[in-house]
Short mmCIF file of C-alpha atoms in Angstrom, two decimals:
data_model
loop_
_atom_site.label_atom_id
_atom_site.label_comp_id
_atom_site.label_asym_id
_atom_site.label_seq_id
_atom_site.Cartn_x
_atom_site.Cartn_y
_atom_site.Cartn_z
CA UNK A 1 -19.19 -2.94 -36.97
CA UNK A 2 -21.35 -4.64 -34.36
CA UNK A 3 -20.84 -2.66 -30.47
CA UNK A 4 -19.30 -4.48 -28.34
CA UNK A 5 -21.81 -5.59 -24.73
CA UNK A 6 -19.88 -5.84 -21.93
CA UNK A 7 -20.92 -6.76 -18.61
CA UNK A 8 -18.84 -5.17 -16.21
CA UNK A 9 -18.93 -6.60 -12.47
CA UNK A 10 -17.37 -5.08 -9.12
CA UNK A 11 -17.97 -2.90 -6.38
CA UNK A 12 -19.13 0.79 -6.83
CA UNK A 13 -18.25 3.85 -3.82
CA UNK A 14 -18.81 4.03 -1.29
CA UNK A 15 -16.16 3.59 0.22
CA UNK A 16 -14.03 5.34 -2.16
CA UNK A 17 -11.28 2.05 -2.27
CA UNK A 18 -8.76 1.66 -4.71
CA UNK A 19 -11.46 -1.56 -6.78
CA UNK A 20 -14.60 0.27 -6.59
CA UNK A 21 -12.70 3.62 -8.12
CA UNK A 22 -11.37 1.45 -10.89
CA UNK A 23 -14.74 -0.12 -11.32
CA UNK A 24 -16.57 3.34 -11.77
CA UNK A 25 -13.81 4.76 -14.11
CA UNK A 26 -13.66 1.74 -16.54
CA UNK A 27 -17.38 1.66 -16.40
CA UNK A 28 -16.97 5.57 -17.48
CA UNK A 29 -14.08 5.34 -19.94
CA UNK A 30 -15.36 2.54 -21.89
CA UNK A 31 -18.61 4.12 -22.42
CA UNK A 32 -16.91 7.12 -23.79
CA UNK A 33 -15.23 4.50 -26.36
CA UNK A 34 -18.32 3.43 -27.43
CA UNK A 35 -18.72 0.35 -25.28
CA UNK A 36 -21.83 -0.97 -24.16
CA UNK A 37 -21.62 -1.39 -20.76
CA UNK A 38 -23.65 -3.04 -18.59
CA UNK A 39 -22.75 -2.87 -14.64
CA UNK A 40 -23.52 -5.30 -12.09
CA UNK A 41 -22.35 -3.62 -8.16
CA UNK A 42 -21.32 -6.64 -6.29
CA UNK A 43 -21.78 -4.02 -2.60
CA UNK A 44 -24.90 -2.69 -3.77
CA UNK A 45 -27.17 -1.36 -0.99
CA UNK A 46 -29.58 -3.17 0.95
CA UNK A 47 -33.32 -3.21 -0.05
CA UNK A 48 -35.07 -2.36 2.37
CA UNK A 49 -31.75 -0.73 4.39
CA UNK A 50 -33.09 -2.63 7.50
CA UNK A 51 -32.16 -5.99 6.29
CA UNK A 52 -28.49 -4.77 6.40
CA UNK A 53 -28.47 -5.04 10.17
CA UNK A 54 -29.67 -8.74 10.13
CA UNK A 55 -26.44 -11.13 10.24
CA UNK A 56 -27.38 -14.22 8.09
CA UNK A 57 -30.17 -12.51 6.40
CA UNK A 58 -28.38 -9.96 5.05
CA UNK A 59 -26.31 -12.43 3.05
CA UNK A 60 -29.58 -13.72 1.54
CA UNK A 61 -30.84 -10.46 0.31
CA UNK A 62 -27.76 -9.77 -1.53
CA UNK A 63 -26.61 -12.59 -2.82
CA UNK A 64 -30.00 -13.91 -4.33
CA UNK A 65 -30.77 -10.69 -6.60
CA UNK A 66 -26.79 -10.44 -7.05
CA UNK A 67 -27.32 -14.19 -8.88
CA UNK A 68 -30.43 -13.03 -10.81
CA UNK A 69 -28.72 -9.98 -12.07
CA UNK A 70 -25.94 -12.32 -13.23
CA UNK A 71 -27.65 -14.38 -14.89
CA UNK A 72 -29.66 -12.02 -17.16
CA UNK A 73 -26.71 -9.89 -17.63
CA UNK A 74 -25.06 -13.22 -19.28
CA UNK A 75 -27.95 -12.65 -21.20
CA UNK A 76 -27.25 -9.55 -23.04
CA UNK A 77 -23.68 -9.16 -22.84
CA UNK A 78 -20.68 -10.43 -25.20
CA UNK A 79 -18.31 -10.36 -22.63
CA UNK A 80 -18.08 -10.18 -18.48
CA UNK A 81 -15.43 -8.26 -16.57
CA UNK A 82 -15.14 -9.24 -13.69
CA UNK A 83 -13.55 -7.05 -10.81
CA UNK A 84 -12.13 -9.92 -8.06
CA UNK A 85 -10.46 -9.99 -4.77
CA UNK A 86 -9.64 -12.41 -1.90
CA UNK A 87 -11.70 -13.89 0.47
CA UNK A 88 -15.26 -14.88 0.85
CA UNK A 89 -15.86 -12.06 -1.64
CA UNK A 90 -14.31 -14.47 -4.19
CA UNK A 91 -16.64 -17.64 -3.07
CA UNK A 92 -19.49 -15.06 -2.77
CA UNK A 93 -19.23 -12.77 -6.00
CA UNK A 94 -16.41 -14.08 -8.05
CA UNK A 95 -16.61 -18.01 -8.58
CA UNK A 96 -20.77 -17.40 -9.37
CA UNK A 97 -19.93 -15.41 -12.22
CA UNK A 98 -17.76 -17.68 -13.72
CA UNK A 99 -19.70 -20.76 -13.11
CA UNK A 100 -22.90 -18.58 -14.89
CA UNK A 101 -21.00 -17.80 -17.78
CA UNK A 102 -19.83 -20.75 -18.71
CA UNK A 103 -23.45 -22.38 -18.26
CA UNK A 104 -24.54 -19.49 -20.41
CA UNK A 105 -21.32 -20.04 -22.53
CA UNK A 106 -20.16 -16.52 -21.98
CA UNK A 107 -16.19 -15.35 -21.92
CA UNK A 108 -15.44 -14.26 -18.19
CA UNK A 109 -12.47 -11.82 -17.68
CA UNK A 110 -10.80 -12.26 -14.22
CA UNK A 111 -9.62 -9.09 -13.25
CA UNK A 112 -7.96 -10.06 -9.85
CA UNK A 113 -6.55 -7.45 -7.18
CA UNK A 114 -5.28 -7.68 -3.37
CA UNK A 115 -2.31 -7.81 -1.77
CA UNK A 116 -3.17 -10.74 0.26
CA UNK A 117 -3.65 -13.31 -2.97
CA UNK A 118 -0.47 -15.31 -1.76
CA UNK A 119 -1.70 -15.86 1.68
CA UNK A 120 -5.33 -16.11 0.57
CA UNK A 121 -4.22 -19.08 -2.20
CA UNK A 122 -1.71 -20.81 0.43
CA UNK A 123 -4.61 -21.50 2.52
CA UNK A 124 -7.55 -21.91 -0.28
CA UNK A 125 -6.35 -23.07 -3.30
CA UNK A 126 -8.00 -26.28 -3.82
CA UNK A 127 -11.13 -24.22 -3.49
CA UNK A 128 -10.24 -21.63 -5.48
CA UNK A 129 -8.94 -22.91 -8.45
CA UNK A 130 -11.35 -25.00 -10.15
CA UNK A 131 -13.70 -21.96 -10.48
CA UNK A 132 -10.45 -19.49 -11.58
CA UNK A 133 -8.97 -22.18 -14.41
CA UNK A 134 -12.69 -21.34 -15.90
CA UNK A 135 -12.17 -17.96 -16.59
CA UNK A 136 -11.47 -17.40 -19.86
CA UNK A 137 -8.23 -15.10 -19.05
CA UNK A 138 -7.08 -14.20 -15.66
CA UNK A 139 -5.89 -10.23 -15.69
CA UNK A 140 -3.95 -8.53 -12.65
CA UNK A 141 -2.94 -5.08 -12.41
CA UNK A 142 1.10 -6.11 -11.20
CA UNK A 143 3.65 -8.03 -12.06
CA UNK A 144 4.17 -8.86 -8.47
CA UNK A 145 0.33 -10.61 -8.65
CA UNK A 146 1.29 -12.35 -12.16
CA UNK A 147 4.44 -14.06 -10.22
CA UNK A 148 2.15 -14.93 -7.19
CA UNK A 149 -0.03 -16.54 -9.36
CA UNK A 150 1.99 -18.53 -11.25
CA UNK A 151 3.59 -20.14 -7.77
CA UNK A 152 -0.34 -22.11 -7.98
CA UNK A 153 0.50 -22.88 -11.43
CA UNK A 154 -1.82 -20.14 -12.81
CA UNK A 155 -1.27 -17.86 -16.04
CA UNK A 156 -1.86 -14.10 -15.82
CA UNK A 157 -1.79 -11.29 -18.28
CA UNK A 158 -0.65 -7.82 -16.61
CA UNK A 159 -2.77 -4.55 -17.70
CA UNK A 160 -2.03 -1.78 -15.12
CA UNK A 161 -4.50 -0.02 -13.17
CA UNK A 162 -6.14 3.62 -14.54
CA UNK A 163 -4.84 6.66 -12.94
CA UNK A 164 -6.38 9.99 -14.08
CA UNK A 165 -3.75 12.04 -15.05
CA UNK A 166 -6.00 15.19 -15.93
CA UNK A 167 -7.41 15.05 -12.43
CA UNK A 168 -4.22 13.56 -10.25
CA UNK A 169 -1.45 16.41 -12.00
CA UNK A 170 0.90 18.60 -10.02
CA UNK A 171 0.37 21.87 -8.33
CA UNK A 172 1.55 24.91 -9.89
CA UNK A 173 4.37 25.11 -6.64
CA UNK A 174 5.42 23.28 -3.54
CA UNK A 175 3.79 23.96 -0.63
CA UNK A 176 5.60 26.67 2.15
CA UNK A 177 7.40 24.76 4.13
CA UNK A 178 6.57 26.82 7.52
CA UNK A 179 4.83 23.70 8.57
CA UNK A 180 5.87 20.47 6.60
CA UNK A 181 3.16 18.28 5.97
CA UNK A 182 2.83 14.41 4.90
CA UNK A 183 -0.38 13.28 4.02
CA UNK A 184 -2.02 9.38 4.21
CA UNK A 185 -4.87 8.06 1.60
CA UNK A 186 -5.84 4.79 3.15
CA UNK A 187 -8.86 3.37 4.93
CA UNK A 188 -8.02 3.40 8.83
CA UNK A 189 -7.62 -0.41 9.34
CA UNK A 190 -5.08 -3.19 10.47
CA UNK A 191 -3.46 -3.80 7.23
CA UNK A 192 -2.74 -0.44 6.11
CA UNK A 193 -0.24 0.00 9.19
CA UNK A 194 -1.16 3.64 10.17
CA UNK A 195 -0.04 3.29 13.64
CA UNK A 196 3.63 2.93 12.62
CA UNK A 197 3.29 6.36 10.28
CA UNK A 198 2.07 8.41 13.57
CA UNK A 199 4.66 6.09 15.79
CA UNK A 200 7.55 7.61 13.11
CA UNK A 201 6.29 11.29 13.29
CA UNK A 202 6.64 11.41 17.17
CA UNK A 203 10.30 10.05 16.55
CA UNK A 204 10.75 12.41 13.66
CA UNK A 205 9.19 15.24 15.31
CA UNK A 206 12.07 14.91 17.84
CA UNK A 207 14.32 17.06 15.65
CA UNK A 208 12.20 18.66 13.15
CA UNK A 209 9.23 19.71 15.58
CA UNK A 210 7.42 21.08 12.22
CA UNK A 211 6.44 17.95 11.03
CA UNK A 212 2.53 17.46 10.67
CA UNK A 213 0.42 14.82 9.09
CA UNK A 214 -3.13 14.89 7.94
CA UNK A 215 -4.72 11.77 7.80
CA UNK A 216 -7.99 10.83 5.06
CA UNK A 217 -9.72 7.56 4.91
CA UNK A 218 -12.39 6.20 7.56
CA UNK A 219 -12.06 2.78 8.82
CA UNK A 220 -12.62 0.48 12.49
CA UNK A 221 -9.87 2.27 14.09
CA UNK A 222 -10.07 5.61 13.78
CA UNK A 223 -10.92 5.74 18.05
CA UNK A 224 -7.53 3.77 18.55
CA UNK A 225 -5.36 5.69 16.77
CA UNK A 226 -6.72 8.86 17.88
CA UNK A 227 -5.54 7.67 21.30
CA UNK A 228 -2.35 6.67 20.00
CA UNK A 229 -1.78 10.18 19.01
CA UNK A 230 -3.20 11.75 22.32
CA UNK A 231 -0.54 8.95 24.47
CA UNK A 232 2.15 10.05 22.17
CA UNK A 233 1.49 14.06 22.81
CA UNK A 234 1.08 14.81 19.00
CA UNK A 235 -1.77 17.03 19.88
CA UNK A 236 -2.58 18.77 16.57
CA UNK A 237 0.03 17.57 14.20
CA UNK A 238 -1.76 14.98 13.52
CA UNK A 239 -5.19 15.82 11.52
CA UNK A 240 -8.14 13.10 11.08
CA UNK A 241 -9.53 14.13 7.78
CA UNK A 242 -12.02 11.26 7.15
CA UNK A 243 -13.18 10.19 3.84
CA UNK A 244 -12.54 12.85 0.78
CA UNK A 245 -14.26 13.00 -2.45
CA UNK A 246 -11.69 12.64 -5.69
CA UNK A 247 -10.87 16.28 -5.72
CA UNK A 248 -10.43 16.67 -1.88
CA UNK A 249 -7.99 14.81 -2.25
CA UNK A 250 -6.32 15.78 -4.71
CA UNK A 251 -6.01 19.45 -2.97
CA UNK A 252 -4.69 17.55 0.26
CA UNK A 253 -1.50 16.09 -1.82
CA UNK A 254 -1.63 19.48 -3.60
CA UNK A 255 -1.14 21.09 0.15
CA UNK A 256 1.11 18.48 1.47
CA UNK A 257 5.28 18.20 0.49
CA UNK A 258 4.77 14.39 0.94
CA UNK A 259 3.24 11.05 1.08
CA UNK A 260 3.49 8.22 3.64
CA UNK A 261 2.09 4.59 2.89
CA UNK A 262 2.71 2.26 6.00
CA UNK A 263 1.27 -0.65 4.23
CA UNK A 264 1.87 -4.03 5.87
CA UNK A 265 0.21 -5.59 2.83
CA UNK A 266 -0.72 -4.09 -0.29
CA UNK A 267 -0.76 -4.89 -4.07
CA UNK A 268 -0.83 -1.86 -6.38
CA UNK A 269 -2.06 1.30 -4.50
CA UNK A 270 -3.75 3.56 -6.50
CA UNK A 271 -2.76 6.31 -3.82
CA UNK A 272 0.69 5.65 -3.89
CA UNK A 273 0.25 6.22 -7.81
CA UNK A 274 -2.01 9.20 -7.62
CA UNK A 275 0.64 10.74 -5.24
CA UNK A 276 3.13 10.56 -7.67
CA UNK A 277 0.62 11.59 -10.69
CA UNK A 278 0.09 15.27 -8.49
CA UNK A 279 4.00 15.25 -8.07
CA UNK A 280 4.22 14.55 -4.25
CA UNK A 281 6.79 12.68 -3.01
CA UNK A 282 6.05 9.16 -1.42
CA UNK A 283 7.46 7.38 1.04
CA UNK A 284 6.66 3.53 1.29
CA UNK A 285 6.60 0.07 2.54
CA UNK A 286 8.37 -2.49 0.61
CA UNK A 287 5.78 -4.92 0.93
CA UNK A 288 3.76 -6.98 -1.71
CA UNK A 289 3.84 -5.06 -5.06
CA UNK A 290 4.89 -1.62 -3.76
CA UNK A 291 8.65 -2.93 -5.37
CA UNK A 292 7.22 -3.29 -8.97
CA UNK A 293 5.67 0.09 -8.92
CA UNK A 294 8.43 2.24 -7.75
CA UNK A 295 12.20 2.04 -7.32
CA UNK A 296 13.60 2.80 -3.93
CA UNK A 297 15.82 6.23 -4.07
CA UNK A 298 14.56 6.88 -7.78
CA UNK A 299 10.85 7.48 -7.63
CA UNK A 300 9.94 6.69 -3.78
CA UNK A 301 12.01 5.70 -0.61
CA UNK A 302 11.37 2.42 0.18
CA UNK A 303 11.07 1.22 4.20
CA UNK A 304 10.60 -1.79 6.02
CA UNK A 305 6.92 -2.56 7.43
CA UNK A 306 6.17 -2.20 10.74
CA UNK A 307 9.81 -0.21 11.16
CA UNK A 308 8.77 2.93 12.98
CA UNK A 309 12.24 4.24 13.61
CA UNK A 310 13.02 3.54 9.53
CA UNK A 311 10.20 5.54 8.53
CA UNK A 312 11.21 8.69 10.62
CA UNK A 313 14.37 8.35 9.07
CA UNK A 314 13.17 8.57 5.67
CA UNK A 315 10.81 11.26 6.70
CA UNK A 316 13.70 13.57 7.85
CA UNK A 317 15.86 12.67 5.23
CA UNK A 318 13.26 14.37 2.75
CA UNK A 319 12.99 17.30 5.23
CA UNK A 320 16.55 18.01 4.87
CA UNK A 321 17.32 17.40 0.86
CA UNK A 322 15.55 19.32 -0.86
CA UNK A 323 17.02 18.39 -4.11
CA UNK A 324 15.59 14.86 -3.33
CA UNK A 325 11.87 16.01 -3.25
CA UNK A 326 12.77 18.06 -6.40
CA UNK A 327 14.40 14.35 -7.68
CA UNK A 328 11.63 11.91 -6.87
CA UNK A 329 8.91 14.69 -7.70
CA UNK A 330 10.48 14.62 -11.36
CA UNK A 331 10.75 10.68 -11.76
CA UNK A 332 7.41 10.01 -10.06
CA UNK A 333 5.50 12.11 -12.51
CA UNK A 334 7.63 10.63 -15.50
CA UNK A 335 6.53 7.30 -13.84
CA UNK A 336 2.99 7.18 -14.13
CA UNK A 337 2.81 8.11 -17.42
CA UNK A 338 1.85 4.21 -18.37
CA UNK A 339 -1.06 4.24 -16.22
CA UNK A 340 -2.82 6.88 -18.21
CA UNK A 341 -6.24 5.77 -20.41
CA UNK A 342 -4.45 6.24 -23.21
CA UNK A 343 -2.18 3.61 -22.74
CA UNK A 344 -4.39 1.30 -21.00
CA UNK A 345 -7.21 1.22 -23.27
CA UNK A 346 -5.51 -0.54 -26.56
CA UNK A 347 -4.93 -3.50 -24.14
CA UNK A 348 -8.52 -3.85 -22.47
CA UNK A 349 -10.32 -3.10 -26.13
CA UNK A 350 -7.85 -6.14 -27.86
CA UNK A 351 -8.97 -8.46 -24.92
CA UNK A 352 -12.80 -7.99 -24.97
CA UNK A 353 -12.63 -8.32 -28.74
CA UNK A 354 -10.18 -11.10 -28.50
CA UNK A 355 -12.79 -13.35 -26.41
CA UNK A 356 -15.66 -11.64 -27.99
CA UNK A 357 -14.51 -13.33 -31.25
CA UNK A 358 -13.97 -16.40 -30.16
CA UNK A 359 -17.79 -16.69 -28.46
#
């Protein structure tokens, strides 16, 4: 039986976000199944690095090899996956790829992620579409992103993300609880809502002074929030971690006897997930596709965005019940059980072979 070639095309760490770690272990995975894959890095470094600090030439540099690379990649390949998000990354790096394979008659997989795709459609639709009704298939990882996209009259298959179960499993026991600790994976920017979380430990603190929180990701407003926690006299219960490797953090949720994700938008958060694969409790937004993922009071507690006071709530509530943690720490593992390879991999193999066939 003839290999199958697939192109595979996305961004590659760093940063270690939730795309470019899906990227890297599909890339991975397949080639263990005895794919052929070829990867294209849509954020691959600068050449030479001092270009990178040159607005409007930058742009050049990357985008012109970026095209080249796509084009001979067509070239060789049976298939192209394509890793997509909102934005000008989709004018930039998406629609090109489609647009090459169908010159080069080619199969193009949309693989589409982002919490912002209803927003990001409302406003850019009529641009958007005549590149994405090209694809051969459009994938997303949620059923929360397959109903978005069918309010623009789009069809979308679901196939969840990855989450590596042998890596992402639970600790032997709970951490003491001398000092209780909640943990947050997520890049230190606006959207990810991180000033609420330390906002809802000073409130929480208020009656269970143990609370701490250790924070990993790097991001634009680390300097802010550090003087959020300095004006709000959190001193050291609040830890600035920075960017961790995979199995960093995997010993912070191991070390933690929770999760907080103060998302104001998000999609399907592969930390949220991972939390729940290392049996750590998670508490959560409600927003975007955080409702498809988990159920509120079964696997996670659910909380408004933005709702500072809510989130303390929820934070003391799994201070206090013990039996809870024990309850969402069993559901949450039995949860992710879909988003292992094993389960995954039937669907993505059927699809490349599906369009492969039909070349």
């Amino acid at each position: 039986m003839k290999r199958m070639r697939l192109g595979l095309v996305g961004p590659l760490p760093p940063p270690n976000g939730g795309m470019a770690m899906q990227t890297l272990q599909l890339a991975r995975l397949l080639a263990e199944e005895g794919v052929a894959v070829e990867l294209v890095q849509t954020n691959a470094p600068y050449r030479p690095a001092l270009i990178g600090k040159i607005r409007g030439l930058r742009a050049l540099f990357r985008i012109v090899p970026y095209l080249v690379r796509i084009w001979r990649l067509a070239g060789r390949v049976d298939v192209i996956h394509l890793m997509a998000n909102s934005g000008w990354s989709w004018q930039l790096f998406a629609a090109p790829v489609i647009w090459i394979g169908r010159l080069r008659k080619k199969p193009v997989i949309v693989n589409y992620r982002g919490g912002e795709a209803r927003e990001y459609l409302g406003a850019s639709a009529r641009w958007v579409k005549p590149s994405m009704v090209r694809a051969a298939q459009l994938v997303v990882p949620s059923g929360f992103l397959r109903q978005v996209f069918s309010e623009f009259g789009l069809a979308a298959s679901v196939i969840p993300n990855i989450i590596d179960l042998e890596t992402f499993s639970p600790a032997v026991s709970e951490p003491p609880e001398t000092e209780f600790t909640f943990a947050i994976t997520r890049n230190l920017e606006p959207i990810y809502g991180l000033e609420t979380a330390i906002r809802a430990l000073a409130i929480a603190r208020e009656q269970v002074p143990s609370l701490r929180l250790r924070i990993a990701g790097s991001g634009p407003l680390r300097a802010e929030l550090q003087r959020l926690v300095e004006q709000l006299g959190l001193g050291d219960a609040v830890v600035f971690l920075g960017r961790l490797e995979r199995q960093q953090v995997v010993e912070l949720y191991h070390n933690a006897h929770a999760m907080l994700n103060p998302s104001r938008v998000d999609n399907m958060p592969n930390s949220v997930l991972e939390a729940l694969a290392c049996g750590v409790p998670v508490i959560s937004t409600n927003v975007g596709g955080v409702p498809y993922i988990v159920e509120d009071g079964h696997t996670a507690l659910l909380v408004p965005p933005d709702d500072a006071p809510a989130m303390a709530q929820a934070m003391i509530k799994l201070y206090t019940e013990k039996s809870l943690r024990s309850q969402l720490r069993e559901q949450g593992c039995r949860a992710v059980a879909q988003y292992a390879w094993d389960e995954v991999r039937p669907m993505w193999l059927a699809l490349y072979n599906t369009h492969a066939v039909a070349v």
